Amino acid sequence: MIYILKGHDLRHAVEEMILHLLPTVITEQAETEKGDYCISKLEIDGQNAKATAIVRIGDRIEQKSKEAILPNADELANKRVLTEIIKLSIYNAIMMFLDKAPEWGSLTGVRPAKLARGLMDRGLTRAEAAVQFREKFGVSAERTALTMRAAAYAQNTIELLPENSVSLYIGIPFCPSRCAYCSFVSQSIEKSAGLIPPYVDSICEEIKRTGEIVANSKRVLSSVYMGGGTPTTLSPEQLEKIMLCVRNSFDMSNLIEYTVEAGRPDTITAEKMQAIKLGGADRVSINPQTMNDEVLKNIGRHHNADDVIKAYEIARKTGFSVINMDTIAGLAGDTPDSFENTINTLIGLNPENITVHTLAIKRGADLYDKEANANQYSSVKTMLDTGSKLLSSAGYGPYYLYRQKFTAGGFENVGWCKPNTENIYNIAMMEEIQSILSVGAGAVSKLVDLKTGKITRFVNPKYPKEYMESSERIILGKQKLFHVF
Ligand code: SF4
């Protein structure tokens, strides 16, 4: 499908809404109005603004408009209103071609719980915010309830975090091999084992310098999260080295939690678990993605479901207080029944946290193959809904929630937890309620101003080699970000 902008250049809003509703590939064009298209037109007359969307799919053309009065408070406020009417006009026009509204209605944002908290901050009660979700955005009852529960966890976390606290993220972008669905820049060790020792040295130096930034800016460290990639691709000695460096570089007396994402079960050994525990972590994540051996093969994993159970038992024996297990709904060859079996097996193991991700629905699908699209959508929806029901009745609550951008249906990823075991880092990062200092290739540091809501970022170079060659520039960037010189 092509899209054409007339009278505005808010292409991001247009792209976001089309991709939210249709499993298509889009390109912008200046004029051609042949084939499938979406024309987004904006007319402004004084304070009156009118957005019109004209959408053609096949032989049918639909047109919808949305009007608003501009607040004229500032440029940003005006832009917010214009974005909203542009999106709604497109939503209403495309909805004329669809049989059913998406679960998240017209909401395209990745952080629905943050939006709900924003409504409550502006004076709405929880019930009123839920009504807005249902009536204004057309969000389903299930997704509205999920959002409100996640918003409550975020609110509790805000109260729990010490004043002026930060979290530390440590990125290890290596994996034993590459999973078929991976969109991350992780390097498989088959190709890049030689990079690991110098990478560990570089990350230790960055941790040390980041510790100085935290101390000099009078902040306190509340949580540490080592993620990837697969951190347990490293040897026990390399893990020990990094974790010792963290202890030597930061005041750990305010630490609430320390998580290491062990990740793939085929990398987990008793020695590594021991090194992680002795290094100071109290939480690990083991990520089977599915407990169906066939599906594991399809996604290129070199382990089976039994290996997951063995890895879980090693982690339990090592004595971690919280274990998380990740799953993905919608993997190649998975079915709602087999996904239900995965969730039931994991509930049977009794980890404190279970995370349910959704695989992005493939782009480029045939727009006219309505049946295939509907099947894919409804199979993922069934998996997620079944997962929600099973986890809720097993005593887990949805403690954090985010949605994938630019995916048809825009389904959600949800972290579920047993009471009082929520991962504070995940909530703080996803809800943007705390500043995060991140180290490693591709790591993103964020300075969050809770009063104004302003977020400033600093992004480390993406690839390990480039990262290792840029240490001084990275530290300077972070010092600037946190106003420490
Ligand atoms: S474990 Fe994660 S990061 Fe590593 S290859 Fe698989 S999907 Fe990518």
CSV table of C-alpha atoms and ligand atoms in Angstrom, one decimal:
chain,number,residue,atom,x,y,z
A,1,MET,CA,0.0,0.0,0.0
A,2,ILE,CA,1.2,3.5,-0.6
A,3,TYR,CA,0.4,6.5,1.5
A,4,ILE,CA,0.3,10.2,0.4
A,5,LEU,CA,0.5,13.2,2.8
A,6,LYS,CA,-1.3,16.4,1.9
A,7,GLY,CA,-1.0,19.5,4.1
A,8,HIS,CA,1.2,17.9,6.8
A,9,ASP,CA,4.4,15.9,7.3
A,10,LEU,CA,3.3,13.8,10.3
A,11,ARG,CA,4.3,10.6,8.5
A,12,HIS,CA,5.1,8.7,11.6
A,13,ALA,CA,1.5,9.0,12.8
A,14,VAL,CA,0.2,7.8,9.4
A,15,GLU,CA,2.6,4.9,9.2
A,16,GLU,CA,1.9,3.8,12.8
A,17,MET,CA,-1.9,3.7,12.2
A,18,ILE,CA,-1.8,1.9,8.9
A,19,LEU,CA,0.6,-0.7,10.2
A,20,HIS,CA,-1.4,-1.1,13.4
A,21,LEU,CA,-4.4,-2.2,11.3
A,22,LEU,CA,-3.1,-3.9,8.2
A,23,PRO,CA,-0.5,-6.6,7.6
A,24,THR,CA,1.0,-4.7,4.7
A,25,VAL,CA,4.1,-3.0,3.6
A,26,ILE,CA,3.8,0.7,3.0
A,27,THR,CA,5.8,3.3,1.1
A,28,GLU,CA,5.3,7.0,0.8
A,29,GLN,CA,4.6,8.6,-2.6
A,30,ALA,CA,3.9,12.1,-3.7
A,31,GLU,CA,1.0,11.8,-6.1
A,32,THR,CA,0.2,8.4,-7.6
A,33,GLU,CA,-3.2,7.4,-6.5
A,34,LYS,CA,-3.4,4.0,-8.2
A,35,GLY,CA,-3.7,0.6,-6.5
A,36,ASP,CA,-4.2,0.5,-2.7
A,37,TYR,CA,-3.6,3.7,-1.0
A,38,CYS,CA,-4.2,5.9,2.0
A,39,ILE,CA,-4.3,9.7,1.5
A,40,SER,CA,-4.0,11.7,4.7
A,41,LYS,CA,-5.0,15.3,4.3
A,42,LEU,CA,-4.9,18.1,6.9
A,43,GLU,CA,-6.6,21.4,6.7
A,44,ILE,CA,-6.1,24.2,9.3
A,45,ASP,CA,-8.2,27.3,9.4
A,46,GLY,CA,-7.3,29.5,12.4
A,47,GLN,CA,-7.9,27.2,15.4
A,48,ASN,CA,-10.0,24.7,13.5
A,49,ALA,CA,-8.3,21.6,12.2
A,50,LYS,CA,-9.7,18.9,10.1
A,51,ALA,CA,-8.0,15.6,9.2
A,52,THR,CA,-9.3,13.5,6.3
A,53,ALA,CA,-8.3,10.0,5.3
A,54,ILE,CA,-9.2,8.5,1.9
A,55,VAL,CA,-8.4,4.8,1.8
A,56,ARG,CA,-8.7,2.5,-1.2
A,57,ILE,CA,-8.3,-1.2,-0.9
A,58,GLY,CA,-9.2,-3.2,-4.0
A,59,ASP,CA,-12.2,-1.6,-5.7
A,60,ARG,CA,-13.6,0.2,-2.6
A,61,ILE,CA,-12.8,3.7,-1.4
A,62,GLU,CA,-13.7,5.0,2.0
A,63,GLN,CA,-13.3,8.4,3.4
A,64,LYS,CA,-13.5,9.7,7.0
A,65,SER,CA,-12.8,13.0,8.7
A,66,LYS,CA,-12.0,14.1,12.2
A,67,GLU,CA,-12.1,17.7,13.5
A,68,ALA,CA,-10.6,19.4,16.5
A,69,ILE,CA,-10.1,22.9,17.9
A,70,LEU,CA,-6.4,23.6,18.4
A,71,PRO,CA,-5.4,24.5,22.0
A,72,ASN,CA,-2.8,26.9,20.7
A,73,ALA,CA,-1.0,26.6,24.1
A,74,ASP,CA,2.3,25.6,22.5
A,75,GLU,CA,3.5,23.9,19.4
A,76,LEU,CA,3.8,20.5,21.2
A,77,ALA,CA,0.2,20.7,22.4
A,78,ASN,CA,-1.0,21.5,18.9
A,79,LYS,CA,1.0,18.7,17.4
A,80,ARG,CA,-0.5,16.3,19.9
A,81,VAL,CA,-4.0,17.2,18.8
A,82,LEU,CA,-3.1,17.1,15.1
A,83,THR,CA,-1.5,13.7,15.5
A,84,GLU,CA,-4.6,12.4,17.3
A,85,ILE,CA,-7.1,13.5,14.6
A,86,ILE,CA,-4.9,12.3,11.7
A,87,LYS,CA,-4.6,8.9,13.4
A,88,LEU,CA,-8.4,8.7,14.2
A,89,SER,CA,-9.4,9.7,10.6
A,90,ILE,CA,-7.2,6.8,9.3
A,91,TYR,CA,-8.5,4.4,11.9
A,92,ASN,CA,-12.1,5.2,11.1
A,93,ALA,CA,-11.5,4.9,7.3
A,94,ILE,CA,-9.6,1.6,7.5
A,95,MET,CA,-12.1,0.2,10.0
A,96,MET,CA,-14.7,0.3,7.2
A,97,PHE,CA,-12.7,-2.6,5.5
A,98,LEU,CA,-12.3,-4.7,8.7
A,99,ASP,CA,-14.8,-7.1,10.2
A,100,LYS,CA,-13.6,-6.5,13.8
A,101,ALA,CA,-11.9,-3.8,15.8
A,102,PRO,CA,-8.4,-4.8,17.0
A,103,GLU,CA,-8.1,-5.7,20.7
A,104,TRP,CA,-6.3,-2.4,21.4
A,105,GLY,CA,-8.7,-0.3,19.4
A,106,SER,CA,-7.1,2.8,18.0
A,107,LEU,CA,-4.3,2.8,20.6
A,108,THR,CA,-0.9,2.5,18.9
A,109,GLY,CA,1.4,3.4,21.8
A,110,VAL,CA,3.7,0.9,23.3
A,111,ARG,CA,3.1,1.8,26.9
A,112,PRO,CA,-0.7,1.6,27.6
A,113,ALA,CA,-0.2,1.5,31.4
A,114,LYS,CA,1.8,4.8,31.2
A,115,LEU,CA,-1.1,6.4,29.3
A,116,ALA,CA,-3.6,5.2,31.9
A,117,ARG,CA,-1.4,6.6,34.7
A,118,GLY,CA,-1.2,9.9,32.8
A,119,LEU,CA,-5.0,10.0,32.8
A,120,MET,CA,-5.2,9.4,36.5
A,121,ASP,CA,-2.5,12.0,37.1
A,122,ARG,CA,-4.7,14.5,35.3
A,123,GLY,CA,-7.5,13.8,37.9
A,124,LEU,CA,-9.4,10.8,36.5
A,125,THR,CA,-10.3,7.9,38.9
A,126,ARG,CA,-9.1,4.4,38.0
A,127,ALA,CA,-12.7,3.6,36.9
A,128,GLU,CA,-12.9,6.8,34.7
A,129,ALA,CA,-9.6,6.1,33.1
A,130,ALA,CA,-10.8,2.5,32.3
A,131,VAL,CA,-14.0,4.0,30.7
A,132,GLN,CA,-11.8,6.3,28.5
A,133,PHE,CA,-9.8,3.3,27.4
A,134,ARG,CA,-13.1,1.5,26.4
A,135,GLU,CA,-15.0,4.3,24.9
A,136,LYS,CA,-12.5,6.8,23.5
A,137,PHE,CA,-9.8,4.3,22.3
A,138,GLY,CA,-12.1,1.3,21.7
A,139,VAL,CA,-9.8,-1.0,23.8
A,140,SER,CA,-11.3,-4.4,24.6
A,141,ALA,CA,-12.5,-5.1,28.2
A,142,GLU,CA,-9.7,-7.7,28.7
A,143,ARG,CA,-6.9,-5.4,27.5
A,144,THR,CA,-8.3,-2.5,29.6
A,145,ALA,CA,-8.3,-4.7,32.7
A,146,LEU,CA,-4.8,-5.8,32.0
A,147,THR,CA,-3.7,-2.2,31.6
A,148,MET,CA,-5.3,-1.1,34.8
A,149,ARG,CA,-3.6,-3.9,36.8
A,150,ALA,CA,-0.2,-3.1,35.3
A,151,ALA,CA,-0.7,0.6,36.0
A,152,ALA,CA,-1.3,-0.2,39.7
A,153,TYR,CA,2.0,-2.2,39.9
A,154,ALA,CA,3.8,0.8,38.3
A,155,GLN,CA,2.2,3.2,40.9
A,156,ASN,CA,3.4,1.0,43.8
A,157,THR,CA,6.9,0.9,42.2
A,158,ILE,CA,7.0,4.7,42.1
A,159,GLU,CA,6.4,4.8,45.8
A,160,LEU,CA,8.9,2.1,46.5
A,161,LEU,CA,11.9,3.6,44.6
A,162,PRO,CA,14.3,5.7,46.7
A,163,GLU,CA,14.5,9.3,45.7
A,164,ASN,CA,17.1,10.0,43.1
A,165,SER,CA,17.6,6.4,42.3
A,166,VAL,CA,18.8,4.9,39.1
A,167,SER,CA,19.1,1.4,37.6
A,168,LEU,CA,22.0,-0.1,35.9
A,169,TYR,CA,21.6,-2.2,32.7
A,170,ILE,CA,24.5,-4.4,31.5
A,171,GLY,CA,24.2,-5.6,27.9
A,172,ILE,CA,25.9,-8.8,26.7
A,173,PRO,CA,25.2,-9.1,23.0
A,174,PHE,CA,26.4,-12.6,22.4
A,175,CYS,CA,24.4,-15.8,22.0
A,176,PRO,CA,25.4,-19.5,21.4
A,177,SER,CA,23.6,-19.4,18.0
A,178,ARG,CA,21.0,-17.3,16.3
A,179,CYS,CA,17.3,-18.0,16.8
A,180,ALA,CA,15.2,-17.9,13.6
A,181,TYR,CA,13.0,-15.1,14.8
A,182,CYS,CA,15.7,-12.9,16.3
A,183,SER,CA,15.7,-9.2,15.4
A,184,PHE,CA,18.4,-8.2,17.9
A,185,VAL,CA,22.0,-7.5,16.8
A,186,SER,CA,23.3,-10.4,19.0
A,187,GLN,CA,26.4,-12.0,17.7
A,188,SER,CA,26.6,-15.8,17.6
A,189,ILE,CA,29.7,-17.1,19.4
A,190,GLU,CA,30.3,-19.5,16.5
A,191,LYS,CA,31.4,-16.3,14.6
A,192,SER,CA,32.6,-14.0,17.3
A,193,ALA,CA,34.0,-15.9,20.3
A,194,GLY,CA,37.2,-13.9,20.0
A,195,LEU,CA,35.4,-10.7,20.7
A,196,ILE,CA,34.2,-11.7,24.1
A,197,PRO,CA,37.4,-11.3,26.2
A,198,PRO,CA,38.1,-7.7,25.0
A,199,TYR,CA,34.4,-6.9,25.3
A,200,VAL,CA,34.4,-8.0,29.0
A,201,ASP,CA,37.4,-5.7,29.6
A,202,SER,CA,35.6,-2.8,27.9
A,203,ILE,CA,32.4,-3.3,29.7
A,204,CYS,CA,34.2,-3.5,33.1
A,205,GLU,CA,35.9,-0.1,32.3
A,206,GLU,CA,32.5,1.4,31.4
A,207,ILE,CA,30.9,0.0,34.6
A,208,LYS,CA,33.7,1.6,36.6
A,209,ARG,CA,33.3,5.0,35.0
A,210,THR,CA,29.5,4.7,35.2
A,211,GLY,CA,29.8,4.1,39.0
A,212,GLU,CA,31.7,7.4,39.2
A,213,ILE,CA,28.8,9.2,37.4
A,214,VAL,CA,26.2,7.8,39.8
A,215,ALA,CA,28.3,8.7,42.8
A,216,ASN,CA,29.1,12.2,41.5
A,217,SER,CA,25.5,13.0,40.6
A,218,LYS,CA,24.5,11.9,44.1
A,219,ARG,CA,22.2,9.2,42.9
A,220,VAL,CA,21.7,5.8,44.4
A,221,LEU,CA,21.6,2.4,42.6
A,222,SER,CA,18.3,0.5,43.2
A,223,SER,CA,18.5,-2.3,40.7
A,224,VAL,CA,20.9,-4.1,38.3
A,225,TYR,CA,19.8,-6.0,35.2
A,226,MET,CA,22.2,-8.0,33.1
A,227,GLY,CA,20.5,-8.9,29.8
A,228,GLY,CA,21.4,-9.7,26.2
A,229,GLY,CA,21.7,-11.6,24.0
A,230,THR,CA,22.5,-14.3,26.4
A,231,PRO,CA,24.8,-13.3,29.3
A,232,THR,CA,25.4,-17.0,30.2
A,233,THR,CA,27.2,-17.3,26.9
A,234,LEU,CA,30.1,-16.0,29.0
A,235,SER,CA,32.3,-18.3,31.1
A,236,PRO,CA,31.8,-18.4,34.9
A,237,GLU,CA,35.1,-16.5,35.2
A,238,GLN,CA,33.9,-13.8,32.8
A,239,LEU,CA,30.6,-13.5,34.7
A,240,GLU,CA,32.5,-13.2,38.0
A,241,LYS,CA,34.8,-10.5,36.6
A,242,ILE,CA,31.9,-8.3,35.5
A,243,MET,CA,29.9,-8.8,38.7
A,244,LEU,CA,32.9,-8.1,40.9
A,245,CYS,CA,33.4,-4.9,38.9
A,246,VAL,CA,29.8,-3.9,39.6
A,247,ARG,CA,30.3,-4.5,43.4
A,248,ASN,CA,33.6,-2.5,43.4
A,249,SER,CA,32.2,0.4,41.4
A,250,PHE,CA,28.8,1.1,43.1
A,251,ASP,CA,27.4,1.6,46.5
A,252,MET,CA,25.2,-1.5,46.7
A,253,SER,CA,23.6,-0.7,50.0
A,254,ASN,CA,20.3,0.6,48.5
A,255,LEU,CA,20.0,-2.3,46.0
A,256,ILE,CA,16.5,-3.7,45.8
A,257,GLU,CA,17.2,-6.4,43.2
A,258,TYR,CA,19.9,-7.8,40.9
A,259,THR,CA,18.8,-9.8,37.9
A,260,VAL,CA,20.8,-11.8,35.4
A,261,GLU,CA,19.0,-13.0,32.3
A,262,ALA,CA,20.5,-16.5,31.9
A,263,GLY,CA,18.4,-16.8,28.8
A,264,ARG,CA,19.0,-20.0,26.8
A,265,PRO,CA,18.8,-23.2,28.8
A,266,ASP,CA,21.7,-24.7,26.7
A,267,THR,CA,24.1,-22.2,28.2
A,268,ILE,CA,23.1,-22.8,31.9
A,269,THR,CA,25.5,-24.8,34.1
A,270,ALA,CA,25.8,-25.2,37.9
A,271,GLU,CA,29.2,-23.3,37.8
A,272,LYS,CA,27.7,-20.3,36.0
A,273,MET,CA,24.6,-20.2,38.3
A,274,GLN,CA,27.0,-20.4,41.3
A,275,ALA,CA,29.1,-17.5,39.9
A,276,ILE,CA,26.0,-15.4,39.3
A,277,LYS,CA,24.7,-16.1,42.8
A,278,LEU,CA,28.1,-15.4,44.5
A,279,GLY,CA,28.4,-12.3,42.2
A,280,GLY,CA,25.4,-10.8,44.0
A,281,ALA,CA,22.3,-11.6,41.9
A,282,ASP,CA,19.2,-12.8,43.5
A,283,ARG,CA,17.1,-13.3,40.3
A,284,VAL,CA,17.6,-15.1,37.1
A,285,SER,CA,15.6,-15.6,33.9
A,286,ILE,CA,15.5,-18.8,32.0
A,287,ASN,CA,13.9,-18.5,28.6
A,288,PRO,CA,12.4,-21.6,27.0
A,289,GLN,CA,10.1,-19.6,24.7
A,290,THR,CA,8.1,-22.9,24.2
A,291,MET,CA,8.0,-26.3,25.8
A,292,ASN,CA,7.2,-27.9,22.5
A,293,ASP,CA,10.3,-29.7,21.1
A,294,GLU,CA,9.1,-29.4,17.5
A,295,VAL,CA,8.7,-25.7,17.8
A,296,LEU,CA,12.1,-25.4,19.5
A,297,LYS,CA,13.6,-27.0,16.4
A,298,ASN,CA,11.6,-24.7,14.1
A,299,ILE,CA,13.1,-21.6,15.9
A,300,GLY,CA,16.7,-22.9,15.6
A,301,ARG,CA,17.1,-23.7,19.3
A,302,HIS,CA,19.7,-26.4,20.2
A,303,HIS,CA,17.9,-27.7,23.3
A,304,ASN,CA,14.7,-29.5,24.2
A,305,ALA,CA,12.0,-29.0,26.8
A,306,ASP,CA,13.8,-31.4,29.2
A,307,ASP,CA,16.9,-29.2,29.1
A,308,VAL,CA,14.7,-26.3,30.2
A,309,ILE,CA,13.5,-28.3,33.2
A,310,LYS,CA,17.1,-29.3,34.1
A,311,ALA,CA,18.3,-25.7,33.8
A,312,TYR,CA,15.4,-24.6,36.1
A,313,GLU,CA,16.3,-27.2,38.7
A,314,ILE,CA,19.9,-26.0,38.7
A,315,ALA,CA,18.8,-22.4,39.2
A,316,ARG,CA,16.4,-23.5,42.0
A,317,LYS,CA,19.1,-25.6,43.7
A,318,THR,CA,21.5,-22.6,43.5
A,319,GLY,CA,19.0,-20.7,45.7
A,320,PHE,CA,17.8,-17.7,43.6
A,321,SER,CA,14.8,-16.1,45.3
A,322,VAL,CA,13.1,-15.2,42.0
A,323,ILE,CA,13.2,-17.1,38.7
A,324,ASN,CA,11.5,-15.8,35.6
A,325,MET,CA,10.7,-17.9,32.5
A,326,ASP,CA,10.0,-16.3,29.1
A,327,THR,CA,7.6,-17.6,26.5
A,328,ILE,CA,6.5,-16.4,23.0
A,329,ALA,CA,3.1,-16.7,21.6
A,330,GLY,CA,2.9,-17.2,17.8
A,331,LEU,CA,6.1,-19.1,17.1
A,332,ALA,CA,6.3,-21.1,13.8
A,333,GLY,CA,4.4,-24.4,14.1
A,334,ASP,CA,2.9,-23.6,17.6
A,335,THR,CA,-0.8,-24.0,18.1
A,336,PRO,CA,-3.1,-22.7,20.8
A,337,ASP,CA,-3.2,-26.2,22.4
A,338,SER,CA,0.6,-26.5,22.5
A,339,PHE,CA,0.9,-23.0,23.8
A,340,GLU,CA,-1.5,-23.8,26.6
A,341,ASN,CA,0.6,-26.9,27.4
A,342,THR,CA,3.7,-24.6,27.6
A,343,ILE,CA,2.0,-22.3,30.1
A,344,ASN,CA,0.7,-25.2,32.1
A,345,THR,CA,4.1,-26.9,32.2
A,346,LEU,CA,5.7,-23.7,33.4
A,347,ILE,CA,3.1,-23.0,36.0
A,348,GLY,CA,3.7,-26.6,37.2
A,349,LEU,CA,7.4,-25.7,37.7
A,350,ASN,CA,6.3,-22.8,39.8
A,351,PRO,CA,8.7,-19.9,38.9
A,352,GLU,CA,7.9,-16.6,40.5
A,353,ASN,CA,7.7,-14.8,37.2
A,354,ILE,CA,6.5,-15.9,33.8
A,355,THR,CA,6.7,-13.5,30.8
A,356,VAL,CA,4.5,-13.9,27.8
A,357,HIS,CA,5.8,-12.2,24.6
A,358,THR,CA,4.1,-12.1,21.2
A,359,LEU,CA,5.9,-12.7,18.0
A,360,ALA,CA,5.4,-9.9,15.6
A,361,ILE,CA,2.9,-10.9,12.9
A,362,LYS,CA,4.7,-11.1,9.6
A,363,ARG,CA,4.5,-8.1,7.3
A,364,GLY,CA,4.0,-8.4,3.6
A,365,ALA,CA,1.1,-10.9,4.0
A,366,ASP,CA,-1.5,-10.7,1.2
A,367,LEU,CA,-3.9,-8.0,2.2
A,368,TYR,CA,-6.7,-9.8,0.4
A,369,ASP,CA,-6.1,-13.1,2.0
A,370,LYS,CA,-8.5,-12.2,4.8
A,371,GLU,CA,-8.8,-15.7,6.0
A,372,ALA,CA,-5.1,-16.3,6.6
A,373,ASN,CA,-4.8,-12.9,8.3
A,374,ALA,CA,-7.8,-13.6,10.5
A,375,ASN,CA,-6.5,-17.1,11.4
A,376,GLN,CA,-3.1,-15.8,12.4
A,377,TYR,CA,-4.6,-13.0,14.4
A,378,SER,CA,-7.2,-15.2,16.2
A,379,SER,CA,-4.7,-18.0,16.9
A,380,VAL,CA,-2.3,-15.5,18.7
A,381,LYS,CA,-5.2,-13.9,20.5
A,382,THR,CA,-6.4,-17.3,21.7
A,383,MET,CA,-2.9,-18.1,23.0
A,384,LEU,CA,-2.6,-14.8,24.8
A,385,ASP,CA,-6.1,-14.9,26.3
A,386,THR,CA,-5.6,-18.5,27.4
A,387,GLY,CA,-2.3,-17.6,28.9
A,388,SER,CA,-3.9,-14.7,30.8
A,389,LYS,CA,-6.6,-16.9,32.3
A,390,LEU,CA,-4.3,-19.7,33.3
A,391,LEU,CA,-1.7,-17.4,34.9
A,392,SER,CA,-4.4,-15.3,36.7
A,393,SER,CA,-6.0,-18.4,38.2
A,394,ALA,CA,-2.5,-19.7,39.3
A,395,GLY,CA,-2.0,-16.5,41.3
A,396,TYR,CA,0.1,-14.5,38.9
A,397,GLY,CA,-0.6,-10.8,38.3
A,398,PRO,CA,0.4,-8.7,35.2
A,399,TYR,CA,3.1,-6.5,36.6
A,400,TYR,CA,4.4,-4.9,33.4
A,401,LEU,CA,3.1,-4.6,29.9
A,402,TYR,CA,4.3,-3.2,26.6
A,403,ARG,CA,3.2,-3.5,23.0
A,404,GLN,CA,5.1,-4.0,19.9
A,405,LYS,CA,5.2,-1.1,17.5
A,406,PHE,CA,4.3,-1.4,13.9
A,407,THR,CA,2.8,-4.8,14.1
A,408,ALA,CA,-0.7,-5.8,12.9
A,409,GLY,CA,-2.9,-6.2,15.9
A,410,GLY,CA,-0.1,-4.7,18.0
A,411,PHE,CA,-0.5,-7.4,20.6
A,412,GLU,CA,1.2,-7.1,24.0
A,413,ASN,CA,4.0,-8.6,26.0
A,414,VAL,CA,3.2,-9.1,29.6
A,415,GLY,CA,5.3,-9.9,32.6
A,416,TRP,CA,3.4,-12.0,35.2
A,417,CYS,CA,4.4,-12.4,38.8
A,418,LYS,CA,3.5,-14.1,42.0
A,419,PRO,CA,2.7,-11.6,44.8
A,420,ASN,CA,5.6,-9.4,45.8
A,421,THR,CA,8.0,-10.7,43.2
A,422,GLU,CA,7.6,-8.1,40.5
A,423,ASN,CA,10.8,-7.1,38.7
A,424,ILE,CA,11.4,-3.4,39.6
A,425,TYR,CA,13.8,-2.9,36.8
A,426,ASN,CA,11.3,-4.1,34.2
A,427,ILE,CA,8.6,-1.8,35.5
A,428,ALA,CA,10.9,1.2,35.9
A,429,MET,CA,12.3,0.8,32.4
A,430,MET,CA,9.0,0.1,30.6
A,431,GLU,CA,7.0,2.8,32.5
A,432,GLU,CA,9.8,5.3,32.3
A,433,ILE,CA,9.6,6.2,36.0
A,434,GLN,CA,13.4,6.1,36.7
A,435,SER,CA,16.6,7.0,35.0
A,436,ILE,CA,18.6,4.1,33.6
A,437,LEU,CA,22.4,4.0,33.0
A,438,SER,CA,23.2,1.3,30.5
A,439,VAL,CA,26.6,-0.2,29.6
A,440,GLY,CA,27.6,-2.3,26.6
A,441,ALA,CA,27.1,-2.3,22.9
A,442,GLY,CA,23.8,-0.8,21.8
A,443,ALA,CA,22.8,0.0,25.4
A,444,VAL,CA,20.5,3.0,25.8
A,445,SER,CA,20.9,5.3,28.9
A,446,LYS,CA,17.9,7.4,29.8
A,447,LEU,CA,17.6,10.4,32.0
A,448,VAL,CA,14.0,10.7,33.1
A,449,ASP,CA,12.7,13.9,34.6
A,450,LEU,CA,9.7,12.8,36.6
A,451,LYS,CA,8.4,16.4,37.1
A,452,THR,CA,8.2,17.3,33.4
A,453,GLY,CA,8.1,13.8,31.9
A,454,LYS,CA,11.1,14.8,29.7
A,455,ILE,CA,13.3,11.9,28.7
A,456,THR,CA,16.8,12.3,27.2
A,457,ARG,CA,18.7,9.4,25.8
A,458,PHE,CA,22.2,8.4,25.0
A,459,VAL,CA,22.8,5.4,22.8
A,460,ASN,CA,26.0,3.4,22.8
A,461,PRO,CA,27.4,2.2,19.4
A,462,LYS,CA,25.4,-0.9,18.3
A,463,TYR,CA,28.1,-3.4,17.4
A,464,PRO,CA,30.8,-4.8,19.8
A,465,LYS,CA,33.8,-3.7,17.7
A,466,GLU,CA,32.5,-0.2,17.3
A,467,TYR,CA,31.6,-0.1,20.9
A,468,MET,CA,35.0,-1.1,22.1
A,469,GLU,CA,36.7,1.6,20.0
A,470,SER,CA,34.4,4.3,21.5
A,471,SER,CA,34.9,4.2,25.2
A,472,GLU,CA,35.9,7.8,25.8
A,473,ARG,CA,33.1,9.2,23.6
A,474,ILE,CA,30.6,7.0,25.5
A,475,ILE,CA,31.7,8.2,28.9
A,476,LEU,CA,31.6,11.8,27.8
A,477,GLY,CA,28.1,11.3,26.4
A,478,LYS,CA,26.9,9.9,29.7
A,479,GLN,CA,28.6,12.5,31.8
A,480,LYS,CA,26.8,15.1,29.7
A,481,LEU,CA,23.5,13.3,30.0
A,482,PHE,CA,23.7,13.2,33.8
A,483,HIS,CA,25.3,16.7,34.0
A,484,VAL,CA,28.5,15.4,35.6
A,485,PHE,CA,31.8,16.7,34.4
B,1,SF4,S1,18.5,-15.8,22.5
B,1,SF4,FE1,17.4,-13.9,22.0
B,1,SF4,S2,19.0,-12.4,21.4
B,1,SF4,FE2,19.9,-14.5,21.3
B,1,SF4,S3,19.6,-15.1,19.2
B,1,SF4,FE3,17.9,-15.9,20.3
B,1,SF4,S4,16.3,-14.3,20.2
B,1,SF4,FE4,18.3,-13.4,19.5
